[in-house]
CSV table of N, CA and C in Angstrom, one decimal:
chain,number,residue,atom,x,y,z
A,30,MET,N,1.2,-1.0,-0.2
A,30,MET,CA,0.4,0.0,-0.1
A,30,MET,C,1.4,1.3,-0.3
A,31,PRO,N,0.8,2.3,-1.1
A,31,PRO,CA,1.3,3.6,-1.2
A,31,PRO,C,1.7,4.3,-0.1
A,32,ASP,N,0.4,4.2,1.0
A,32,ASP,CA,-0.3,5.4,1.2
A,32,ASP,C,0.4,4.8,3.3
A,33,LEU,N,0.9,3.6,3.6
A,33,LEU,CA,1.0,3.1,4.5
A,33,LEU,C,1.8,3.4,6.1
A,34,ALA,N,3.1,4.2,5.4
A,34,ALA,CA,3.4,4.8,6.1
A,34,ALA,C,3.0,6.1,6.8
A,35,ALA,N,1.8,6.9,6.2
A,35,ALA,CA,1.7,8.2,6.0
A,35,ALA,C,0.2,8.1,6.7
A,36,ARG,N,-0.3,6.5,6.6
A,36,ARG,CA,-1.8,6.3,7.9
A,36,ARG,C,-1.3,5.7,9.2
A,37,SER,N,-0.3,5.4,8.8
A,37,SER,CA,0.5,5.0,10.1
A,37,SER,C,1.3,5.6,10.9
A,38,GLY,N,1.0,7.0,10.5
A,38,GLY,CA,1.3,8.4,11.0
A,38,GLY,C,3.5,8.8,11.2
A,39,LEU,N,3.5,7.8,10.5
A,39,LEU,CA,4.7,7.9,9.8
A,39,LEU,C,5.4,9.2,9.4
A,40,ALA,N,6.7,9.8,9.1
A,40,ALA,CA,7.2,10.9,8.6
A,40,ALA,C,7.4,10.2,7.0
A,41,THR,N,6.5,10.7,6.6
A,41,THR,CA,7.2,10.9,5.2
A,41,THR,C,7.1,11.5,3.8
A,42,ASP,N,8.0,11.9,2.7
A,42,ASP,CA,7.7,12.8,1.6
A,42,ASP,C,6.5,12.5,0.9
A,43,ALA,N,6.4,13.7,0.2
A,43,ALA,CA,5.5,14.3,-0.6
A,43,ALA,C,4.9,13.1,-1.5
A,44,ALA,N,6.0,12.4,-1.7
A,44,ALA,CA,5.5,10.5,-2.4
A,44,ALA,C,4.6,9.7,-1.6
A,45,GLY,N,5.1,10.4,-0.4
A,45,GLY,CA,4.8,9.1,0.2
A,45,GLY,C,5.4,7.8,0.8
A,46,ARG,N,6.8,8.4,0.3
A,46,ARG,CA,7.7,6.7,1.0
A,46,ARG,C,8.2,7.5,1.9
A,47,LEU,N,8.8,6.5,3.3
A,47,LEU,CA,9.2,6.6,4.7
A,47,LEU,C,10.4,7.4,4.2
A,48,ARG,N,10.3,8.3,4.7
A,48,ARG,CA,11.7,9.2,5.9
A,48,ARG,C,12.6,8.0,6.8
A,49,VAL,N,14.2,7.2,6.0
A,49,VAL,CA,14.5,6.6,6.7
A,49,VAL,C,15.9,7.9,7.3
A,50,ASP,N,16.8,7.1,8.5
A,50,ASP,CA,18.0,7.4,8.2
A,50,ASP,C,18.8,6.4,7.7
A,51,SER,N,20.1,7.0,8.0
A,51,SER,CA,21.8,6.2,7.0
A,51,SER,C,21.0,4.8,6.8
A,52,THR,N,20.7,4.4,8.4
A,52,THR,CA,20.9,3.2,8.1
A,52,THR,C,19.5,2.2,7.9
A,53,LEU,N,18.6,2.8,7.1
A,53,LEU,CA,17.3,2.8,6.5
A,53,LEU,C,16.4,2.3,8.1
A,54,THR,N,16.5,2.8,8.7
A,54,THR,CA,15.6,2.7,9.7
A,54,THR,C,14.5,4.4,10.2
A,55,SER,N,13.7,4.0,10.2
A,55,SER,CA,12.2,4.9,10.5
A,55,SER,C,12.5,6.4,11.1
A,56,ILE,N,12.9,7.1,10.7
A,56,ILE,CA,12.7,9.1,11.8
A,56,ILE,C,12.4,8.8,13.0
A,57,ASP,N,11.2,8.0,12.8
A,57,ASP,CA,10.1,8.3,13.6
A,57,ASP,C,10.0,7.3,15.1
A,58,SER,N,10.3,6.1,14.8
A,58,SER,CA,10.6,4.8,14.9
A,58,SER,C,11.8,3.9,15.4
A,59,PRO,N,12.1,3.3,15.7
A,59,PRO,CA,13.7,2.6,15.6
A,59,PRO,C,13.4,1.2,16.0
A,60,ALA,N,11.6,1.0,16.0
A,60,ALA,CA,11.3,0.0,15.6
A,60,ALA,C,11.0,-0.5,14.2
A,61,ILE,N,11.2,0.2,13.3
A,61,ILE,CA,10.4,-0.2,11.5
A,61,ILE,C,11.6,0.5,10.9
A,62,VAL,N,12.0,-1.0,10.1
A,62,VAL,CA,13.2,0.2,9.0
A,62,VAL,C,12.0,-1.1,7.7
A,63,GLY,N,13.0,0.6,6.7
A,63,GLY,CA,11.7,0.0,5.9
A,63,GLY,C,12.8,-0.2,4.3
A,64,ALA,N,13.0,-0.3,2.9
A,64,ALA,CA,13.5,-0.6,2.2
A,64,ALA,C,12.6,-0.3,0.9
A,65,GLY,N,13.6,-0.4,-0.4
A,65,GLY,CA,12.9,-0.6,-1.7
A,65,GLY,C,13.0,0.4,-1.7
A,66,ASP,N,11.8,0.7,-3.1
A,66,ASP,CA,11.1,2.0,-2.7
A,66,ASP,C,9.5,3.3,-2.4
A,67,ALA,N,9.9,2.0,-1.0
A,67,ALA,CA,9.0,3.2,0.0
A,67,ALA,C,9.7,3.8,0.7
A,68,VAL,N,10.6,4.2,0.0
A,68,VAL,CA,12.0,4.6,1.2
A,68,VAL,C,12.3,5.7,0.6
A,69,VAL,N,12.6,6.6,1.4
A,69,VAL,CA,13.6,7.9,1.2
A,69,VAL,C,14.5,8.3,1.8
A,70,ALA,N,15.2,7.6,1.5
A,70,ALA,CA,17.4,8.3,2.6
A,70,ALA,C,17.5,9.5,2.6
A,71,PRO,N,18.2,9.5,3.7
A,71,PRO,CA,18.7,10.9,3.9
A,71,PRO,C,19.3,11.7,2.5
A,72,PRO,N,19.1,12.8,2.3
A,72,PRO,CA,20.5,13.4,0.8
A,72,PRO,C,22.3,13.0,0.9
A,73,GLU,N,22.6,13.1,2.2
A,73,GLU,CA,24.0,12.7,2.3
A,73,GLU,C,24.0,11.1,1.8
A,74,VAL,N,23.9,10.5,1.9
A,74,VAL,CA,23.6,9.0,1.2
A,74,VAL,C,22.6,8.1,0.4
A,75,GLY,N,21.8,9.5,0.4
A,75,GLY,CA,20.4,8.9,-0.6
A,75,GLY,C,20.3,9.8,-2.1
A,76,ALA,N,20.6,10.6,-2.0
A,76,ALA,CA,20.2,12.6,-3.0
A,76,ALA,C,19.9,11.2,-4.8
A,77,HIS,N,21.6,10.4,-5.2
A,77,HIS,CA,21.4,10.2,-6.0
A,77,HIS,C,20.9,9.2,-6.5
A,78,LEU,N,20.1,8.3,-5.2
A,78,LEU,CA,19.2,6.9,-5.4
A,78,LEU,C,18.0,7.2,-6.3
A,79,ARG,N,17.9,6.4,-7.3
A,79,ARG,CA,16.4,6.7,-7.9
A,79,ARG,C,15.5,5.4,-7.8
A,80,MET,N,14.4,5.4,-8.0
A,80,MET,CA,13.5,4.5,-7.9
A,80,MET,C,13.3,3.7,-9.1
A,81,ALA,N,14.1,2.7,-8.9
A,81,ALA,CA,14.8,1.5,-9.8
A,81,ALA,C,14.8,-0.1,-9.8
A,82,CYS,N,15.0,-1.1,-9.9
A,82,CYS,CA,15.6,-2.7,-9.2
A,82,CYS,C,17.1,-2.3,-9.0
A,83,ALA,N,17.9,-1.6,-9.3
A,83,ALA,CA,19.1,-1.2,-9.6
A,83,ALA,C,19.3,-1.0,-7.9
A,84,VAL,N,18.3,-0.3,-7.3
A,84,VAL,CA,18.2,0.5,-6.1
A,84,VAL,C,17.4,-0.5,-4.8
A,85,ALA,N,16.3,-1.1,-5.9
A,85,ALA,CA,15.6,-1.1,-4.6
A,85,ALA,C,16.5,-2.6,-3.7
A,86,MET,N,16.4,-3.5,-4.8
A,86,MET,CA,17.5,-4.7,-3.8
A,86,MET,C,18.8,-4.1,-3.4
A,87,PRO,N,19.6,-3.8,-3.1
A,87,PRO,CA,20.8,-3.1,-2.7
A,87,PRO,C,20.3,-2.7,-1.3
A,88,LEU,N,18.9,-2.5,-1.2
A,88,LEU,CA,18.5,-1.6,-0.6
A,88,LEU,C,17.7,-2.5,0.3
A,89,GLY,N,16.7,-3.9,0.0
A,89,GLY,CA,16.1,-5.1,1.0
A,89,GLY,C,17.9,-4.7,1.6
A,90,GLY,N,18.4,-6.0,1.4
A,90,GLY,CA,20.1,-6.2,1.8
A,90,GLY,C,20.6,-5.3,2.7
A,91,HIS,N,20.6,-4.6,2.7
A,91,HIS,CA,21.1,-3.3,3.6
A,91,HIS,C,19.8,-3.2,4.9
A,92,ALA,N,18.1,-3.1,4.5
A,92,ALA,CA,18.0,-3.2,5.6
A,92,ALA,C,17.6,-4.5,6.1
A,93,ALA,N,18.3,-5.5,5.6
A,93,ALA,CA,17.8,-7.3,6.4
A,93,ALA,C,20.0,-6.5,7.8
A,94,HIS,N,21.0,-6.1,6.6
A,94,HIS,CA,22.0,-6.3,7.9
A,94,HIS,C,21.6,-5.3,8.9
A,95,THR,N,20.5,-4.0,8.7
A,95,THR,CA,20.1,-2.9,9.4
A,95,THR,C,19.7,-3.9,11.1
A,96,VAL,N,19.3,-5.1,10.5
A,96,VAL,CA,18.1,-5.7,11.4
A,96,VAL,C,18.8,-6.6,12.4
A,97,LEU,N,19.7,-7.7,11.4
A,97,LEU,CA,20.9,-8.3,11.7
A,97,LEU,C,21.8,-8.1,13.1
A,98,ALA,N,22.3,-6.0,12.8
A,98,ALA,CA,22.8,-5.8,13.8
A,98,ALA,C,21.8,-5.5,14.8
A,99,ARG,N,21.1,-5.5,15.0
A,99,ARG,CA,20.1,-4.6,15.9
A,99,ARG,C,19.9,-6.6,16.9
A,100,VAL,N,19.9,-7.8,15.7
A,100,VAL,CA,19.4,-8.4,17.2
A,100,VAL,C,20.4,-8.4,17.5
A,101,ARG,N,22.0,-8.7,17.5
A,101,ARG,CA,23.1,-8.9,17.6
A,101,ARG,C,23.6,-8.0,18.2
A,102,GLY,N,23.0,-6.8,19.1
A,102,GLY,CA,23.6,-5.8,19.4
A,102,GLY,C,24.1,-4.9,18.4
A,103,ALA,N,24.7,-4.9,18.0
A,103,ALA,CA,25.4,-3.7,17.6
A,103,ALA,C,24.9,-3.2,16.4
A,104,ARG,N,26.1,-2.0,16.1
A,104,ARG,CA,25.1,-0.9,15.6
A,104,ARG,C,25.3,-1.4,14.1
A,105,PRO,N,24.2,-0.5,13.4
A,105,PRO,CA,23.9,-0.7,12.0
A,105,PRO,C,25.0,-0.2,11.3
A,106,PRO,N,24.6,-0.7,9.8
A,106,PRO,CA,26.0,0.4,9.2
A,106,PRO,C,25.3,1.2,8.5
A,107,THR,N,25.9,2.1,8.2
A,107,THR,CA,25.6,3.0,7.0
A,107,THR,C,25.7,3.0,5.8
A,108,LEU,N,24.2,3.0,5.3
A,108,LEU,CA,24.3,2.9,3.8
A,108,LEU,C,25.5,3.2,3.3
A,109,SER,N,26.0,2.8,2.2
A,109,SER,CA,26.5,3.6,0.7
A,109,SER,C,26.4,2.4,0.2
A,110,LEU,N,25.4,3.1,-1.3
A,110,LEU,CA,25.1,2.1,-2.6
A,110,LEU,C,25.8,3.5,-3.7
A,111,GLY,N,26.4,3.0,-4.3
A,111,GLY,CA,26.8,3.1,-5.7
A,111,GLY,C,25.8,2.7,-7.2
A,112,LEU,N,25.9,3.0,-8.0
A,112,LEU,CA,25.0,2.6,-9.1
A,112,LEU,C,26.2,2.2,-9.7
A,113,VAL,N,25.7,2.0,-10.8
A,113,VAL,CA,26.5,1.4,-12.4
A,113,VAL,C,26.4,1.4,-13.5
A,114,ALA,N,24.7,1.3,-13.5
A,114,ALA,CA,24.1,1.9,-15.4
A,114,ALA,C,22.9,1.7,-14.8
A,115,GLN,N,22.0,2.8,-16.3
A,115,GLN,CA,20.5,2.9,-16.1
A,115,GLN,C,20.3,1.9,-17.1
A,116,CYS,N,19.3,1.1,-17.6
A,116,CYS,CA,18.7,0.2,-17.9
A,116,CYS,C,17.6,-0.1,-18.3
A,117,MET,N,17.2,-0.2,-19.7
A,117,MET,CA,15.8,-0.2,-19.9
A,117,MET,C,15.4,-1.3,-21.3
A,118,SER,N,14.2,-2.0,-21.0
A,118,SER,CA,14.4,-3.1,-22.3
A,118,SER,C,13.0,-1.9,-23.5
A,119,LEU,N,13.2,-2.2,-24.3
A,119,LEU,CA,11.9,-1.2,-25.1
A,119,LEU,C,11.5,-2.5,-26.1
A,120,GLY,N,10.2,-3.6,-25.9
A,120,GLY,CA,10.4,-5.2,-26.3
A,120,GLY,C,11.6,-6.3,-26.1
A,121,ARG,N,11.5,-7.0,-27.0
A,121,ARG,CA,12.6,-8.2,-26.7
A,121,ARG,C,13.4,-8.4,-27.3
A,122,LYS,N,13.9,-7.0,-28.7
A,122,LYS,CA,14.6,-7.0,-29.6
A,122,LYS,C,15.2,-5.5,-29.5
A,123,ALA,N,15.3,-4.6,-28.0
A,123,ALA,CA,15.6,-3.8,-28.3
A,123,ALA,C,15.7,-3.1,-26.7
A,124,GLY,N,17.2,-2.5,-26.5
A,124,GLY,CA,17.1,-2.4,-25.1
A,124,GLY,C,18.1,-0.9,-25.2
A,125,TYR,N,18.6,-0.3,-24.0
A,125,TYR,CA,19.3,0.5,-24.0
A,125,TYR,C,20.3,0.7,-22.3
A,126,LEU,N,21.3,0.4,-22.8
A,126,LEU,CA,21.8,0.7,-21.2
A,126,LEU,C,23.4,1.8,-21.5
A,127,GLN,N,23.3,2.0,-20.4
A,127,GLN,CA,23.5,3.6,-20.1
A,127,GLN,C,25.3,3.4,-18.8
A,128,LEU,N,26.6,3.3,-18.9
A,128,LEU,CA,26.8,3.0,-18.2
A,128,LEU,C,27.4,4.5,-17.3
A,129,VAL,N,26.9,4.3,-15.7
A,129,VAL,CA,27.1,5.4,-15.1
A,129,VAL,C,28.0,5.4,-13.9
A,130,HIS,N,28.6,6.7,-13.4
A,130,HIS,CA,29.0,7.2,-11.7
A,130,HIS,C,28.5,6.4,-11.0
A,131,PRO,N,29.0,5.7,-9.5
A,131,PRO,CA,28.6,5.8,-8.6
A,131,PRO,C,27.0,6.5,-8.5
A,132,ASP,N,27.3,7.8,-8.6
A,132,ASP,CA,26.5,8.9,-8.0
A,132,ASP,C,25.4,9.4,-9.4
A,133,ASP,N,25.6,8.3,-10.5
A,133,ASP,CA,24.3,8.3,-11.3
A,133,ASP,C,24.5,9.2,-12.3
A,134,ARG,N,25.5,9.9,-12.2
A,134,ARG,CA,25.7,10.6,-13.8
A,134,ARG,C,27.0,10.0,-14.4
A,135,PRO,N,26.0,10.3,-16.1
A,135,PRO,CA,26.6,9.2,-17.3
A,135,PRO,C,27.8,9.1,-17.4
A,136,ARG,N,28.7,8.1,-17.8
A,136,ARG,CA,29.3,7.8,-18.9
A,136,ARG,C,29.4,8.0,-19.9
A,137,PRO,N,30.8,7.4,-20.6
A,137,PRO,CA,30.6,8.1,-22.0
A,137,PRO,C,29.9,7.3,-22.7
A,138,VAL,N,29.6,5.4,-22.4
A,138,VAL,CA,29.7,4.7,-22.5
A,138,VAL,C,28.1,4.1,-22.8
A,139,ALA,N,28.2,3.6,-23.9
A,139,ALA,CA,26.0,3.0,-23.9
A,139,ALA,C,26.6,2.0,-24.5
A,140,ALA,N,24.7,1.0,-25.0
A,140,ALA,CA,24.8,0.5,-25.6
A,140,ALA,C,23.3,0.5,-25.7
A,141,SER,N,22.9,0.0,-27.1
A,141,SER,CA,21.8,0.1,-27.8
A,141,SER,C,20.7,-1.4,-28.7
A,142,GLY,N,20.2,-0.8,-28.8
A,142,GLY,CA,19.2,-2.1,-30.2
A,142,GLY,C,19.4,-3.3,-29.7
A,143,ARG,N,19.8,-4.1,-30.4
A,143,ARG,CA,19.8,-5.9,-30.3
A,143,ARG,C,20.9,-6.2,-29.0
A,144,LEU,N,21.8,-5.1,-28.9
A,144,LEU,CA,23.0,-5.5,-27.6
A,144,LEU,C,22.8,-5.1,-26.7
A,145,GLY,N,22.1,-3.8,-26.7
A,145,GLY,CA,21.3,-3.2,-25.1
A,145,GLY,C,20.1,-4.6,-24.7
A,146,ALA,N,19.8,-5.0,-25.4
A,146,ALA,CA,18.5,-6.0,-24.7
A,146,ALA,C,18.8,-7.1,-24.3
A,147,MET,N,20.7,-7.4,-25.7
A,147,MET,CA,20.8,-8.4,-24.8
A,147,MET,C,21.6,-8.2,-23.3
A,148,ILE,N,22.1,-7.2,-23.3
A,148,ILE,CA,22.5,-7.0,-21.8
A,148,ILE,C,21.9,-6.4,-20.8
A,149,LYS,N,20.3,-6.3,-21.2
A,149,LYS,CA,19.7,-5.7,-20.2
A,149,LYS,C,19.4,-7.3,-19.3
A,150,GLU,N,19.0,-8.2,-20.3
A,150,GLU,CA,18.9,-9.7,-20.5
A,150,GLU,C,19.6,-10.5,-19.9
A,151,SER,N,20.7,-10.3,-19.2
A,151,SER,CA,21.8,-10.7,-18.4
A,151,SER,C,21.9,-9.9,-16.9
A,152,ILE,N,21.3,-9.1,-17.5
A,152,ILE,CA,21.1,-8.2,-15.8
A,152,ILE,C,19.6,-9.0,-15.4
A,153,CYS,N,19.0,-9.0,-16.3
A,153,CYS,CA,17.8,-9.8,-14.9
A,153,CYS,C,17.9,-11.2,-15.1
A,154,ARG,N,18.7,-12.0,-15.7
A,154,ARG,CA,19.1,-13.2,-15.2
A,154,ARG,C,20.1,-13.2,-13.5
A,155,MET,N,21.2,-12.6,-14.1
A,155,MET,CA,22.5,-12.2,-12.9
A,155,MET,C,21.4,-11.7,-11.7
A,156,THR,N,20.5,-10.9,-12.1
A,156,THR,CA,19.5,-9.9,-10.9
A,156,THR,C,18.8,-11.3,-9.7
A,157,VAL,N,18.4,-12.5,-10.7
A,157,VAL,CA,17.9,-13.8,-10.2
A,157,VAL,C,18.6,-14.5,-9.6
A,158,ASP,N,19.5,-14.1,-10.2
A,158,ASP,CA,20.5,-15.9,-9.9
A,158,ASP,C,21.6,-15.5,-8.9
A,159,LYS,N,21.9,-14.0,-8.4
A,159,LYS,CA,22.5,-13.6,-7.3
A,159,LYS,C,21.2,-13.9,-6.1
A,160,MET,N,20.2,-13.9,-6.5
A,160,MET,CA,19.2,-13.6,-5.3
A,160,MET,C,18.9,-14.9,-4.5
A,161,ARG,N,18.8,-16.0,-5.5
A,161,ARG,CA,19.0,-17.4,-5.6
A,161,ARG,C,20.0,-18.3,-4.6
A,162,ALA,N,21.7,-17.0,-5.3
A,162,ALA,CA,22.6,-17.5,-4.3
A,162,ALA,C,22.9,-16.8,-2.9
A,163,GLU,N,21.2,-15.9,-3.2
A,163,GLU,CA,22.5,-15.2,-1.5
A,163,GLU,C,21.4,-16.3,-0.6
A,164,ARG,N,20.3,-17.3,-0.7
A,164,ARG,CA,19.8,-18.9,0.0
A,164,ARG,C,20.5,-19.1,0.7
A,165,THR,N,21.9,-18.9,-0.1
A,165,THR,CA,23.0,-20.2,0.4
A,165,THR,C,24.1,-19.7,1.0
A,166,ARG,N,24.5,-18.9,0.6
A,166,ARG,CA,25.5,-17.8,0.2
A,166,ARG,C,25.4,-16.3,0.4
A,167,PRO,N,25.3,-16.6,2.1
A,167,PRO,CA,25.4,-14.5,2.4
A,167,PRO,C,25.9,-13.6,1.9
A,168,GLY,N,25.6,-13.3,0.9
A,168,GLY,CA,26.8,-11.9,0.3
A,168,GLY,C,27.3,-12.0,-0.7
A,169,ALA,N,26.5,-13.2,-1.5
A,169,ALA,CA,27.1,-13.0,-2.8
A,169,ALA,C,26.4,-12.0,-3.7
A,170,TYR,N,25.6,-11.8,-3.3
A,170,TYR,CA,25.0,-10.7,-3.8
A,170,TYR,C,25.9,-9.4,-3.8
A,171,LYS,N,26.8,-8.3,-4.5
A,171,LYS,CA,27.7,-7.1,-4.0
A,171,LYS,C,26.7,-6.1,-4.7
A,172,THR,N,27.4,-4.9,-4.0
A,172,THR,CA,27.1,-3.1,-4.6
A,172,THR,C,27.9,-2.7,-4.7
A,173,PRO,N,28.5,-1.9,-5.6
A,173,PRO,CA,29.4,-0.6,-5.7
A,173,PRO,C,29.1,-0.2,-4.2
A,174,LYS,N,29.8,0.6,-3.3
A,174,LYS,CA,30.4,2.1,-2.4
A,174,LYS,C,29.5,2.8,-3.1
A,175,GLY,N,28.6,4.2,-1.9
A,175,GLY,CA,28.1,4.3,-2.7
A,175,GLY,C,29.1,5.6,-2.8
A,176,PRO,N,28.7,6.9,-3.5
A,176,PRO,CA,29.5,8.1,-4.2
A,176,PRO,C,30.3,8.9,-2.5
A,177,ARG,N,31.5,9.3,-2.7
A,177,ARG,CA,32.2,10.0,-1.6
A,177,ARG,C,31.2,10.9,-1.3
A,178,PRO,N,31.6,12.1,0.0
A,178,PRO,CA,30.3,12.6,0.4
A,178,PRO,C,30.3,13.5,0.3
A,179,ARG,N,31.9,14.4,-0.9
A,179,ARG,CA,31.9,15.3,-1.2
A,179,ARG,C,30.9,15.2,-2.7
A,180,ALA,N,31.2,14.3,-3.3
A,180,ALA,CA,29.5,13.7,-5.2
A,180,ALA,C,28.4,14.0,-4.6
A,181,ALA,N,28.3,13.1,-2.5
A,181,ALA,CA,26.8,13.5,-2.7
A,181,ALA,C,26.3,14.8,-2.6
A,182,SER,N,27.4,15.6,-1.4
A,182,SER,CA,26.3,16.4,-1.4
A,182,SER,C,26.1,17.8,-2.7
A,183,ARG,N,26.9,17.7,-3.8
A,183,ARG,CA,27.7,18.0,-4.8
A,183,ARG,C,26.0,17.5,-5.5
A,184,VAL,N,25.2,16.3,-5.7
A,184,VAL,CA,23.8,16.0,-6.4
A,184,VAL,C,23.0,17.0,-5.5
A,185,VAL,N,23.1,16.8,-4.2
A,185,VAL,CA,21.5,18.1,-3.5
A,185,VAL,C,21.9,18.9,-4.3
A,186,GLU,N,23.5,19.5,-3.9
A,186,GLU,CA,23.3,20.7,-4.9
A,186,GLU,C,22.9,21.0,-5.8
A,187,GLU,N,23.3,20.2,-7.0
A,187,GLU,CA,22.4,20.2,-8.4
A,187,GLU,C,21.0,20.1,-8.3
A,188,ILE,N,20.2,18.5,-7.2
A,188,ILE,CA,19.1,18.4,-7.7
A,188,ILE,C,18.2,20.0,-7.1
A,189,ARG,N,18.4,20.7,-6.1
A,189,ARG,CA,18.0,21.9,-5.6
A,189,ARG,C,17.8,23.1,-6.6
């Protein structure tokens, strides 16, 4: 439900996403951890994050790390998530892939047409394979570190 956080009386952004801290914990309740497209992370760690499976899946993993840290009485890790590419399918025979810097700025490398579709399809397969691997080998799915704080603050300024 897109309005669950708001109906629960929790802080949300204009789109209704749960406001969380840098560990993905609700800013209103330490008992609530959020992930995926349902949350908005603070700008210093999340200004560059877009709504996409490339972000939602790692946020889910980070939320799990936060919960496990709390269960173990440890301090939850701070979110650091970098991006690698933006891609989309344009039917089964065409696609587009743009490599990006960790802060989601485009790099000068892209693939389109049939090659773009093949790369996008391999990314989709890899995503499913890595989720399966996580069942037996926790940590099999790795993500790049996020932009350095200086780069993140630049993204925040660009958004304003």
